[in-house]
PDB file of C-alpha atoms and ligand atoms in Angstrom:
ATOM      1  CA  UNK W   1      10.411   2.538 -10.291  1.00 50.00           C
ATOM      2  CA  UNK W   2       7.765   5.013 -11.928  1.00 63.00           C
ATOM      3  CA  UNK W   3       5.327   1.747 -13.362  1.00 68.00           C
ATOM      4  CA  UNK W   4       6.195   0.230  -9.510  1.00 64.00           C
ATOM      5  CA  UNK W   5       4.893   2.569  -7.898  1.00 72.00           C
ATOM      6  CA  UNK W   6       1.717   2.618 -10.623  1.00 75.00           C
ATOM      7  CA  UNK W   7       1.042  -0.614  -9.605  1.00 74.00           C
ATOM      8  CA  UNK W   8       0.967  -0.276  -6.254  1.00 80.00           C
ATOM      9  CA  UNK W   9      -1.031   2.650  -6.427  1.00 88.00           C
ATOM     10  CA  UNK W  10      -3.696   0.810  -8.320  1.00 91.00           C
ATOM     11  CA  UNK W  11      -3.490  -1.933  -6.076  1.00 92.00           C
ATOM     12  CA  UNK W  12      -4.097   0.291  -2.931  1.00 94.00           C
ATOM     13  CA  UNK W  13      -6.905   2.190  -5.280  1.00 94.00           C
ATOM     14  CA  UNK W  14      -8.455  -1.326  -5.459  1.00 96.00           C
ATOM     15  CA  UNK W  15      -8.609  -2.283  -2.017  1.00 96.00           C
ATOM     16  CA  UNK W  16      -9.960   1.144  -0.960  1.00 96.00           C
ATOM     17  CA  UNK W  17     -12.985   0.835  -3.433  1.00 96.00           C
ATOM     18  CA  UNK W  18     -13.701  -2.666  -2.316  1.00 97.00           C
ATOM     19  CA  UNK W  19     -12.160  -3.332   0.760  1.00 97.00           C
ATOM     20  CA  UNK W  20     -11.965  -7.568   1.415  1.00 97.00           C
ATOM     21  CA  UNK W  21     -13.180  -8.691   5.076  1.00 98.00           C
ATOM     22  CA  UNK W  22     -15.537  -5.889   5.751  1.00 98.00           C
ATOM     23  CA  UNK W  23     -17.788  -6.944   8.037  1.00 97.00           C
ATOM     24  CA  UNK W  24     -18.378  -7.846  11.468  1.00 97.00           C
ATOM     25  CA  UNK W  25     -17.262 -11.381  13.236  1.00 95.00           C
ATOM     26  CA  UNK W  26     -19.439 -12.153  16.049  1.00 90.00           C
ATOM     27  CA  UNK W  27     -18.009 -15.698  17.171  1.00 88.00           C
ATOM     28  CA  UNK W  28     -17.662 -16.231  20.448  1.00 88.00           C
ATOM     29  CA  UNK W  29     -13.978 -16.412  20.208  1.00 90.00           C
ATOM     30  CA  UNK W  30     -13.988 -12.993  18.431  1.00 93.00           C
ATOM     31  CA  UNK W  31     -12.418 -10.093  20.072  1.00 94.00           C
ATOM     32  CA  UNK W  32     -12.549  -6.447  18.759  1.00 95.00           C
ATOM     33  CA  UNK W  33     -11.322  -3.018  19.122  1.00 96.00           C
ATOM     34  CA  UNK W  34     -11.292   0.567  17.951  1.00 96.00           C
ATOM     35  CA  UNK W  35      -8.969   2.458  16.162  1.00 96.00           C
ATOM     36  CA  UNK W  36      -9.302   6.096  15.609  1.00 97.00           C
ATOM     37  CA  UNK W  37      -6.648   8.793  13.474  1.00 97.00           C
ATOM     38  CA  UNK W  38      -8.072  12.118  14.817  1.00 96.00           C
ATOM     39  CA  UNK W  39      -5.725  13.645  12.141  1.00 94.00           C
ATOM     40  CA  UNK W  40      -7.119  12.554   8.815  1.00 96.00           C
ATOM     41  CA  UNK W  41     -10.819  11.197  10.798  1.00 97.00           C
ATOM     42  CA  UNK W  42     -10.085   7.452   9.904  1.00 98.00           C
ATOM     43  CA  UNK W  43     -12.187   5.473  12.403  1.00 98.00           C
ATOM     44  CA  UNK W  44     -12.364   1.793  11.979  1.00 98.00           C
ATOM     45  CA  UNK W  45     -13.288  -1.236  13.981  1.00 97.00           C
ATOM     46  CA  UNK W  46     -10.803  -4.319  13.862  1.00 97.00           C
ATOM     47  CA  UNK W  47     -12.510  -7.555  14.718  1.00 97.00           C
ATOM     48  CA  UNK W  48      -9.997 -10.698  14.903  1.00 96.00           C
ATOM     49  CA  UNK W  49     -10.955 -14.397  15.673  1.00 96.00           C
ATOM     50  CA  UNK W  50      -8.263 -15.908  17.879  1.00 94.00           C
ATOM     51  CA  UNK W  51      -8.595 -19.563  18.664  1.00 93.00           C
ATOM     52  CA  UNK W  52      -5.859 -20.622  20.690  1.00 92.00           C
ATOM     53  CA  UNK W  53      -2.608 -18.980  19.510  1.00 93.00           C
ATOM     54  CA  UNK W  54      -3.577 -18.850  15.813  1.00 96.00           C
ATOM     55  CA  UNK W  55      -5.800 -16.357  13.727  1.00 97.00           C
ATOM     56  CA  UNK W  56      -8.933 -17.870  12.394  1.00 96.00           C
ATOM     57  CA  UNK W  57     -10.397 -15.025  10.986  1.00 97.00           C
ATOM     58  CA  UNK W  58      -9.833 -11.068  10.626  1.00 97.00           C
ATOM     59  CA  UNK W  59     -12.430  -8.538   9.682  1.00 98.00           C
ATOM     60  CA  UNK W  60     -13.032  -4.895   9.765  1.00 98.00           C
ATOM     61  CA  UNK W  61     -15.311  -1.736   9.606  1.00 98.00           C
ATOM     62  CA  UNK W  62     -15.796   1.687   9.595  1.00 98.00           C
ATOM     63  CA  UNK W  63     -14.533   4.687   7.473  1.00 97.00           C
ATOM     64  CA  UNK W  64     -11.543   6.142   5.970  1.00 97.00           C
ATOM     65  CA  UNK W  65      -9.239   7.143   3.179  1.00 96.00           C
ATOM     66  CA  UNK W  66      -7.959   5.271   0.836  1.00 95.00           C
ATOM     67  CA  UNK W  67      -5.202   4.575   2.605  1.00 95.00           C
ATOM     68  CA  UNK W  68      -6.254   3.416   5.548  1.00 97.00           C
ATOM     69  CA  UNK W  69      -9.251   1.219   4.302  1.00 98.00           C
ATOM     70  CA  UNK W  70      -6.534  -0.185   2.128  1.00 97.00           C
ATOM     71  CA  UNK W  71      -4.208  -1.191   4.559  1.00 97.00           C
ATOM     72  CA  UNK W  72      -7.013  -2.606   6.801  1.00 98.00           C
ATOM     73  CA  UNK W  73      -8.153  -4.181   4.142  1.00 98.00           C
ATOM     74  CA  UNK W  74      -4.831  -5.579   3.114  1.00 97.00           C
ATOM     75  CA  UNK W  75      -3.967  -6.423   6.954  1.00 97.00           C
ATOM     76  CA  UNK W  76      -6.967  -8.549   7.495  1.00 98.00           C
ATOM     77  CA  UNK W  77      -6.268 -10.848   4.112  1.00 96.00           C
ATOM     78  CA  UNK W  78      -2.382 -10.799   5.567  1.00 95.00           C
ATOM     79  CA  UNK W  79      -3.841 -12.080   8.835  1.00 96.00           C
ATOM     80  CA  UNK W  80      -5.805 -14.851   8.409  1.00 94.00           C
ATOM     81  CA  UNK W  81      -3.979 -18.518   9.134  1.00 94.00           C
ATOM     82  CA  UNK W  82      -1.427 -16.928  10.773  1.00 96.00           C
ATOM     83  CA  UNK W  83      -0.404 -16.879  14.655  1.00 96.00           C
ATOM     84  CA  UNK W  84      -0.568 -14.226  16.980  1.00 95.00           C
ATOM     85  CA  UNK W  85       3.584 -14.227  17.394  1.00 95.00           C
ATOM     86  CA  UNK W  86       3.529 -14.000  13.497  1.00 95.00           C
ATOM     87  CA  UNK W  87       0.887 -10.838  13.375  1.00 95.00           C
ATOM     88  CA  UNK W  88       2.771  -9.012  15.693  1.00 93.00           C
ATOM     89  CA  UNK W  89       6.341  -9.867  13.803  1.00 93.00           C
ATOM     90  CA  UNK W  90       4.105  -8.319  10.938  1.00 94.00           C
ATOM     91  CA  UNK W  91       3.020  -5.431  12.602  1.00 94.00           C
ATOM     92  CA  UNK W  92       6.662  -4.683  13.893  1.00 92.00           C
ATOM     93  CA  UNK W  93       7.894  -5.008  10.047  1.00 91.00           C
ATOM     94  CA  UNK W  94       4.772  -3.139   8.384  1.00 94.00           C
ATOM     95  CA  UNK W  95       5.632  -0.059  10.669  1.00 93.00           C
ATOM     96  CA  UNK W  96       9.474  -0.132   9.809  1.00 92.00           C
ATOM     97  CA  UNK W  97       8.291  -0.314   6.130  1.00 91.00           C
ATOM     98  CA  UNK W  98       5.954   2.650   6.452  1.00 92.00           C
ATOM     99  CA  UNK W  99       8.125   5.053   8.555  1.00 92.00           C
ATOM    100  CA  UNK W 100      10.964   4.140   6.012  1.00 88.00           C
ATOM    101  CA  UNK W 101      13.600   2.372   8.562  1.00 84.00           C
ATOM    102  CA  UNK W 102      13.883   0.096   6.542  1.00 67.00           C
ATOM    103  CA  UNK W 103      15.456  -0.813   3.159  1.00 62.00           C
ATOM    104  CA  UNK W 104      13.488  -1.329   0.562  1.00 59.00           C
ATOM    105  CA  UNK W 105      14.601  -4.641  -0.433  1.00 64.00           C
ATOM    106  CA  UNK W 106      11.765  -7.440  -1.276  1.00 67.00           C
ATOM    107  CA  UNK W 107      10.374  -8.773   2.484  1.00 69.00           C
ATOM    108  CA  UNK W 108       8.402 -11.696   1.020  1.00 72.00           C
ATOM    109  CA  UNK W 109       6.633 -12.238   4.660  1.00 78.00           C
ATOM    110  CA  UNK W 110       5.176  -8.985   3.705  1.00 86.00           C
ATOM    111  CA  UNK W 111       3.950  -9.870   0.596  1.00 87.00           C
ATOM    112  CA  UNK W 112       1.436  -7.772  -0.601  1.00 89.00           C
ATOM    113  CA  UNK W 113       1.757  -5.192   2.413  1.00 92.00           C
ATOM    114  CA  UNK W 114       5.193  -3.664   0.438  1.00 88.00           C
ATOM    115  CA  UNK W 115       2.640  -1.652  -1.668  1.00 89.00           C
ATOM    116  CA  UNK W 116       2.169   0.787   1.172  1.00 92.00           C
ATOM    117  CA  UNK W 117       6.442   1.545   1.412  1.00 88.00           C
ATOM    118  CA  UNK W 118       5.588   4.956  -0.676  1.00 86.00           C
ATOM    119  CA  UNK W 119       4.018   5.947   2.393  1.00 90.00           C
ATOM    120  CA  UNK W 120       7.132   6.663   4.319  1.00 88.00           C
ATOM    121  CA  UNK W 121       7.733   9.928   1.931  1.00 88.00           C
ATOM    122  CA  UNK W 122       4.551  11.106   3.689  1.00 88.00           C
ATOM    123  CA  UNK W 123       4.572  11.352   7.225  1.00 86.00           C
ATOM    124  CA  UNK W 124       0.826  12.302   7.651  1.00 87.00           C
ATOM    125  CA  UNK W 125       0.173   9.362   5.681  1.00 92.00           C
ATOM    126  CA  UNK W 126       1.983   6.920   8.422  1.00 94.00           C
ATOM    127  CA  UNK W 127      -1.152   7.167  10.743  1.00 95.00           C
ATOM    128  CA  UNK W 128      -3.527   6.077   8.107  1.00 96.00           C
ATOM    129  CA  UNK W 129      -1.795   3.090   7.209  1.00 96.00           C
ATOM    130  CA  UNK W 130      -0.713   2.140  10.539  1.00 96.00           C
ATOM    131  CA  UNK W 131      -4.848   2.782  12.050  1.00 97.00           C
ATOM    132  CA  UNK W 132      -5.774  -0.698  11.449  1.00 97.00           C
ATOM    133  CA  UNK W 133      -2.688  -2.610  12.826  1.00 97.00           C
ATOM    134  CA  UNK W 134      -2.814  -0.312  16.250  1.00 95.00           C
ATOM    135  CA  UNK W 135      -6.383  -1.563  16.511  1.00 96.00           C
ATOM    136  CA  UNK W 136      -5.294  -5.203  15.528  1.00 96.00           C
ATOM    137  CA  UNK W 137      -2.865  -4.628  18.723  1.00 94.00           C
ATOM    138  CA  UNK W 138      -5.631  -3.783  20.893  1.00 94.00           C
ATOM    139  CA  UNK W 139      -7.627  -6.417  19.861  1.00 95.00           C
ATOM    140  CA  UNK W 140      -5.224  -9.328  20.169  1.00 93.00           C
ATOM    141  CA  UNK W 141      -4.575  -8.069  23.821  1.00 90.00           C
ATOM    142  CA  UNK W 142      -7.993  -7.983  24.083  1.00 81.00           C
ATOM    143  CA  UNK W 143      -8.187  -3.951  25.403  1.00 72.00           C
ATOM    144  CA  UNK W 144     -11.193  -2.238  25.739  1.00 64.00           C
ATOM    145  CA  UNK W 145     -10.178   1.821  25.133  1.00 70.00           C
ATOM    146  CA  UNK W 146     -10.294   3.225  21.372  1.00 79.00           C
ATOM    147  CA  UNK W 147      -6.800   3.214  20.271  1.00 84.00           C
ATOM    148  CA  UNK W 148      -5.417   6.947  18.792  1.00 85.00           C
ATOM    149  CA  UNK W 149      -2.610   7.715  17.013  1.00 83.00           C
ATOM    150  CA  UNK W 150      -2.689  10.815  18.394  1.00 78.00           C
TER     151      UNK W 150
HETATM  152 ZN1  LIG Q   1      -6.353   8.660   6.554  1.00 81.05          ZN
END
């Protein structure tokens, strides 16, 4: 469990220190929206490319631990190719996995996002992981107020 959690650690290390999809999308089909963790000061900007029903691209910027640029970063590679019912069947799952309702028995639709189930053993930590999909939620229903886990 010990070299597990190593890995995943490493992995989330990665991500943080060179975060995929960071940048802005500025198609006309893009849609954005803020997210902000008053708690830790994570502040990031989701940007998501819908085209119909399905997810053409996913991007994001802004500032935050290593957790949360992580996860954002993590979230958009998740995202992209998949449809809207999927992301938010993601989301739904990601949160269980974070706030520890759920076992932790492989989810392979989660795929790479299972690194971030050591979270749930730190509840300030929830909010930083969970930043980017609230703003992904926003931005699919297309809302224009900052999003705060607060
Ligand atoms: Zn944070």
């Amino acid at each position: 469990m010990t070299e597990l959690r190593d890995l995943y650690q490493e992995l989330i290390l990665e991500h943080a220190r060179k975060p995929r999809n960071f940048r802005e999308l500025a198609t006309p089909t893009c849609r954005h929206a803020d997210g902000h963790n008053p708690l830790c000061g994570d502040r990031f900007r989701v940007f998501v490319d819908l085209v119909g029903q399905g997810i053409r691209d996913a991007s994001f910027t802004g500032e935050g631990c290593a957790i949360s640029k992580a996860s954002a970063s993590l979230m958009t590679e998740t995202l992209r190719g998949r449809t809207r019912e999927e992301a938010e069947a993601l989301y739904h799952r990601f949160h269980e996995l974070v706030t520890g309702r759920k076992p932790l028995a492989a989810d392979e639709d989660l795929g790479k996002l299972q690194v971030f189930a050591g979270v749930s053993e730190f509840p300030a930590r929830v909010k930083c992981a969970s930043l980017a999909w609230h703003a992904l939620a926003a931005a699919l229903d297309d809302s224009a107020e900052v999003v705060t886990t607060e």
